[in-house]
Coordinates of N, CA and C in Angstrom, one line a residue:
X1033 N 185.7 51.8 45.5 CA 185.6 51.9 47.0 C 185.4 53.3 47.4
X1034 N 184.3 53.4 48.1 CA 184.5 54.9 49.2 C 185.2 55.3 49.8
X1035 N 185.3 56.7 50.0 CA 186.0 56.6 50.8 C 185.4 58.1 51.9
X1036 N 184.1 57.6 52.2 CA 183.1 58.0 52.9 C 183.1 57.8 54.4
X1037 N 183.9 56.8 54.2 CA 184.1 56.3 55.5 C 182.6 54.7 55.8
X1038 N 182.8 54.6 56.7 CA 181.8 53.2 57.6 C 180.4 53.9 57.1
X1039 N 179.6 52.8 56.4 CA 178.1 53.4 56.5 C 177.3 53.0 57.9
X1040 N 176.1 54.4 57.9 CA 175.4 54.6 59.0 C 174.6 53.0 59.0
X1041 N 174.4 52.3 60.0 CA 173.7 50.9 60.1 C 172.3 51.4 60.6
X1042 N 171.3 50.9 60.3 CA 170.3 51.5 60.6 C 169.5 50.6 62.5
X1043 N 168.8 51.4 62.7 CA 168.2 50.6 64.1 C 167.9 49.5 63.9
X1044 N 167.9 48.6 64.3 CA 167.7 47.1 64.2 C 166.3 47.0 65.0
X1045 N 165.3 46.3 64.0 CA 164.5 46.1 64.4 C 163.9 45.8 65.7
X1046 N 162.8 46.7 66.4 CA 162.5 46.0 68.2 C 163.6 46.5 68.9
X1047 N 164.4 47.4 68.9 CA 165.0 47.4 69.5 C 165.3 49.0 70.0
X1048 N 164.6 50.1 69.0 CA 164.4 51.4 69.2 C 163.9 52.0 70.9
X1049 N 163.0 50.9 71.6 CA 162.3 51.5 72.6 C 163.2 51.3 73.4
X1050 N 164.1 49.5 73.5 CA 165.0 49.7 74.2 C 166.2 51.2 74.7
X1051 N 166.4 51.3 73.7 CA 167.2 52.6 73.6 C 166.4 53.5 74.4
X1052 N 165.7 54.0 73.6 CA 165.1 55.2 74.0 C 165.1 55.1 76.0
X1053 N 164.6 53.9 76.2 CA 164.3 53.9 77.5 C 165.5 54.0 78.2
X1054 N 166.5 53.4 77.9 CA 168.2 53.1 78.1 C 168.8 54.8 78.6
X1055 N 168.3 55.2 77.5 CA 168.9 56.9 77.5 C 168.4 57.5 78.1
X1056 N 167.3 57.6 78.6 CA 166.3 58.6 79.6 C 166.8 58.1 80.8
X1057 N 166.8 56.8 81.2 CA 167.0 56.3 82.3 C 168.1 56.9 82.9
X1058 N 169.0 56.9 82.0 CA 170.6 57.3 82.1 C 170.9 58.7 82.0
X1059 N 170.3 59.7 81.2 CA 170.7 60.7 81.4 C 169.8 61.8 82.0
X1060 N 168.2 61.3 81.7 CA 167.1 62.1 82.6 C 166.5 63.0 81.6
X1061 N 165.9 63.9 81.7 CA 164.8 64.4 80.9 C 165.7 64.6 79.2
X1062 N 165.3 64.5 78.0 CA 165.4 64.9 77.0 C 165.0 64.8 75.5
X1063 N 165.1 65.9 74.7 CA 164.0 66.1 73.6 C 164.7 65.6 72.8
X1064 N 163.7 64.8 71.5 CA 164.2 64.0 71.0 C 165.2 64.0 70.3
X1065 N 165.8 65.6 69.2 CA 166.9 65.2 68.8 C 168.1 65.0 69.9
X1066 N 168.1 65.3 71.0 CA 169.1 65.1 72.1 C 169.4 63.5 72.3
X1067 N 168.0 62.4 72.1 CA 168.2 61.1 72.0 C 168.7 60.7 71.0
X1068 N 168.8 61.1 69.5 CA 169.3 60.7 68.6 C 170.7 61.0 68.6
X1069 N 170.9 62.0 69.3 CA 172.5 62.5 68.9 C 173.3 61.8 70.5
X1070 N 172.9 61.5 71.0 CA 173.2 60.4 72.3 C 173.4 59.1 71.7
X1071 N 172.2 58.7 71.0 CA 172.6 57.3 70.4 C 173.5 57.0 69.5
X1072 N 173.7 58.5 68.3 CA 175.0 58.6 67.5 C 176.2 58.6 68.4
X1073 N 176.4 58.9 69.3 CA 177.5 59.9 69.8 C 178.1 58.1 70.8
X1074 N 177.0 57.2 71.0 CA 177.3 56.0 72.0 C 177.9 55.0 70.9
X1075 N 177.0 54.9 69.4 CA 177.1 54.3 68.5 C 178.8 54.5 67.8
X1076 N 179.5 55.5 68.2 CA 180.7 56.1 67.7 C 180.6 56.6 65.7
X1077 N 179.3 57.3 66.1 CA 178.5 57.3 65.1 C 178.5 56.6 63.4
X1078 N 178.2 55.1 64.4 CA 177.8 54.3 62.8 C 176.5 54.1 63.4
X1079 N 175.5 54.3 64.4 CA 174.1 54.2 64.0 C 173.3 56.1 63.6
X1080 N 172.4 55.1 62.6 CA 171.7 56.2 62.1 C 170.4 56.2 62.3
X1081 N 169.9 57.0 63.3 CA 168.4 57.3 64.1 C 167.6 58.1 63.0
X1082 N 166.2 57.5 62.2 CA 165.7 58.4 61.6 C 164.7 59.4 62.2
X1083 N 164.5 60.6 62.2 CA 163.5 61.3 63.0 C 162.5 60.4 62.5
X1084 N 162.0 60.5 61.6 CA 160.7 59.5 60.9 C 160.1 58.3 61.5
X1085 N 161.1 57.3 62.4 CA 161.5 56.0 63.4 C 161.7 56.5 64.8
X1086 N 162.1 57.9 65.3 CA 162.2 58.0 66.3 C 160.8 58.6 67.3
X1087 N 160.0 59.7 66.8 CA 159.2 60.1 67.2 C 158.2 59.4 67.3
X1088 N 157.3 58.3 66.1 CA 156.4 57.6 66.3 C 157.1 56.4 67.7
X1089 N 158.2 56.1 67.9 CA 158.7 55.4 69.0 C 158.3 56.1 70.4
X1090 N 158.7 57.5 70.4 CA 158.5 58.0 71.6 C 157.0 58.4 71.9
X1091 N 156.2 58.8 71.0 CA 155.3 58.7 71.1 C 154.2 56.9 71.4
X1092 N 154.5 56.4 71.1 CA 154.5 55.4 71.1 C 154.6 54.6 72.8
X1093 N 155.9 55.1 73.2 CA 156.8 54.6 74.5 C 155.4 55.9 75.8
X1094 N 155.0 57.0 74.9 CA 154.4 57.7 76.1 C 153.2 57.0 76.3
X1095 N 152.6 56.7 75.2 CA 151.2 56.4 75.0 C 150.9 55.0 76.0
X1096 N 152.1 54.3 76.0 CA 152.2 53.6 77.0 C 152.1 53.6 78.3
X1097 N 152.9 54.5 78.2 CA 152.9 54.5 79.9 C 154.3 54.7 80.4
X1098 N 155.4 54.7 79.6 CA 156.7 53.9 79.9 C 157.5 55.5 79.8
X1099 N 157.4 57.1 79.2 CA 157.8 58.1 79.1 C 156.5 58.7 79.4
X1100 N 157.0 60.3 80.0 CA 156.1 61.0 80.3 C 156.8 62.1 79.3
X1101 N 156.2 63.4 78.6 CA 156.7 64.1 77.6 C 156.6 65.1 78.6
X1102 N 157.0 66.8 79.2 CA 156.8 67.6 79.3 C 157.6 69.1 78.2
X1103 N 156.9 70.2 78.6 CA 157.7 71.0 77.2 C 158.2 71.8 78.4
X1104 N 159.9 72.4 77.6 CA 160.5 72.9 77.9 C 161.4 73.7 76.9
X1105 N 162.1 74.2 77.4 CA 163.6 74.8 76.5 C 164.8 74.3 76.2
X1106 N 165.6 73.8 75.2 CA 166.5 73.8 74.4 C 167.3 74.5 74.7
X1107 N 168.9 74.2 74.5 CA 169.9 75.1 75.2 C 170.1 75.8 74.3
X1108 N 169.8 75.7 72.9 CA 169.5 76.7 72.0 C 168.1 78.0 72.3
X1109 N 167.3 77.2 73.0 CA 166.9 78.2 73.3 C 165.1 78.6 72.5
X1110 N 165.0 76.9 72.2 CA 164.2 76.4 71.7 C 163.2 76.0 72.3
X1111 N 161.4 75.6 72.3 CA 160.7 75.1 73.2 C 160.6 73.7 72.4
X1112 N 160.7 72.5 73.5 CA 160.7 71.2 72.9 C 160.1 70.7 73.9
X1113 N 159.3 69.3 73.5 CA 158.9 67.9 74.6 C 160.3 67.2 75.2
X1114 N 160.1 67.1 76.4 CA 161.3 66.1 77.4 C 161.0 65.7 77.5
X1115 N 161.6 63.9 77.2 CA 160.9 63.1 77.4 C 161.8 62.5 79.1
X1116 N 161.0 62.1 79.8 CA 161.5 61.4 81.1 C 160.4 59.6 81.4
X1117 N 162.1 59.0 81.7 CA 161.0 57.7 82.2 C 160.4 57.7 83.1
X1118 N 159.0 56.5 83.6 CA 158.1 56.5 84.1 C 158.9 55.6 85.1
X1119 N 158.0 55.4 86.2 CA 158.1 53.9 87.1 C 157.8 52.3 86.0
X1120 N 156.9 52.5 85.1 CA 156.8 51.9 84.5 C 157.5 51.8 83.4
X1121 N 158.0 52.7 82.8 CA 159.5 52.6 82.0 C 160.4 51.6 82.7
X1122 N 160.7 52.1 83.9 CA 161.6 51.3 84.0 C 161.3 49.9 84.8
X1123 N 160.4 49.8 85.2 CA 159.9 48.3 85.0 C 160.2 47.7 83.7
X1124 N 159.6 48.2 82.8 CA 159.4 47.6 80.9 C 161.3 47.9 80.7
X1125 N 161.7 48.5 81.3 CA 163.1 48.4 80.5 C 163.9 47.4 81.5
X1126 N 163.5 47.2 82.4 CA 164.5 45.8 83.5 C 164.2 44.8 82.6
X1127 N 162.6 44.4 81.9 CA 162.3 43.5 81.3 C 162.7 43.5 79.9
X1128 N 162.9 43.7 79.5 CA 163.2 44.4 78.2 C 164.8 44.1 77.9
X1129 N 165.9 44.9 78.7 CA 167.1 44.2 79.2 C 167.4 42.8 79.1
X1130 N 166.2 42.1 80.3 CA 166.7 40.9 80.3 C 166.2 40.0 78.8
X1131 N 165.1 40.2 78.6 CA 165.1 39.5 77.3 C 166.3 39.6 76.1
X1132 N 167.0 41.1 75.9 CA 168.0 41.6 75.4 C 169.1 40.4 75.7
X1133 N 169.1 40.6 77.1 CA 170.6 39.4 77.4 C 170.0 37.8 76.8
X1134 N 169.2 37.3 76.9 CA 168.4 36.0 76.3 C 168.8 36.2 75.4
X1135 N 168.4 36.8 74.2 CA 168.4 36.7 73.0 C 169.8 36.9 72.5
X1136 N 170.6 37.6 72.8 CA 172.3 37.9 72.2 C 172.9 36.6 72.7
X1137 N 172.3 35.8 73.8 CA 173.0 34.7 74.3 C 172.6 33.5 73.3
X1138 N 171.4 33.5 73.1 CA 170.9 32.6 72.1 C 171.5 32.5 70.9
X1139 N 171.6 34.1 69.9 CA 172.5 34.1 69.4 C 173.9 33.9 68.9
X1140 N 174.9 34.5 70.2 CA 175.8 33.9 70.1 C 176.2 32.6 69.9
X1141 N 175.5 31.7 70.9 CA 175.5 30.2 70.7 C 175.3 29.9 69.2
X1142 N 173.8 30.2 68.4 CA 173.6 29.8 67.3 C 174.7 30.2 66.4
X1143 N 175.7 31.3 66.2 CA 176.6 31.7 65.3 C 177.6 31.0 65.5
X1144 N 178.3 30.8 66.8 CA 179.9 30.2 67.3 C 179.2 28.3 67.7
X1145 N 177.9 28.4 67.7 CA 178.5 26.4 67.5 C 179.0 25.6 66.2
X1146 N 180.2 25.1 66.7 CA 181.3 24.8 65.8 C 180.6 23.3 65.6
X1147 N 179.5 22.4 66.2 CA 179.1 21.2 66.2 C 178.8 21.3 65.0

């Protein structure tokens, strides 16, 4: 046995944009390791955000339409992209949500029917 402690669980599929959008929404402009260490930090860090899964996402989420990227400074002191939601972000994340609640509901039922 380890004693490593809880392994990192990885993003669950389909479910990366939601975040992303979740976190902008909520906190307002920021670069992307700041999203990853937000989602660790919400996760009580057992999720594990790959940079490798998170950038093609955000890029991804801009190319859309749903984030806008602008560059800026790091409180280190760094130039980075900030990412901020769109009007259309947050349209796609109301919808996005509710399918979220659909689906855990679905689930639930499917795991806890005792029939």
């Amino acid at each position: 046995m380890s004693n490593r402690g809880p392994a990192k669980a990885d993003v669950l599929q389909g479910t990366l944009d939601l975040m992303i959008l979740q976190t902008v929404a909520v906190l307002g402009p920021l670069h992307g390791y700041a999203i990853a260490a937000r989602l660790e930090l919400v996760s009580g860090g057992s999720l594990q955000v790959n940079m490798g899964t998170l950038y093609p996402g955000l890029m991804r989420l801009e190319q859309r339409g749903f984030v806008r990227a602008d560059w800026g400074v790091t409180d280190s002191n760094r130039r980075a992209r900030f990412y901020n939601i769109t009007a259309a972000g947050k349209r796609q994340l109301t919808t996005e949500k509710a399918e979220w609640d659909r689906m855990t509901s679905i689930m639930h039922t499917l795991l806890h029917d005792e029939t």
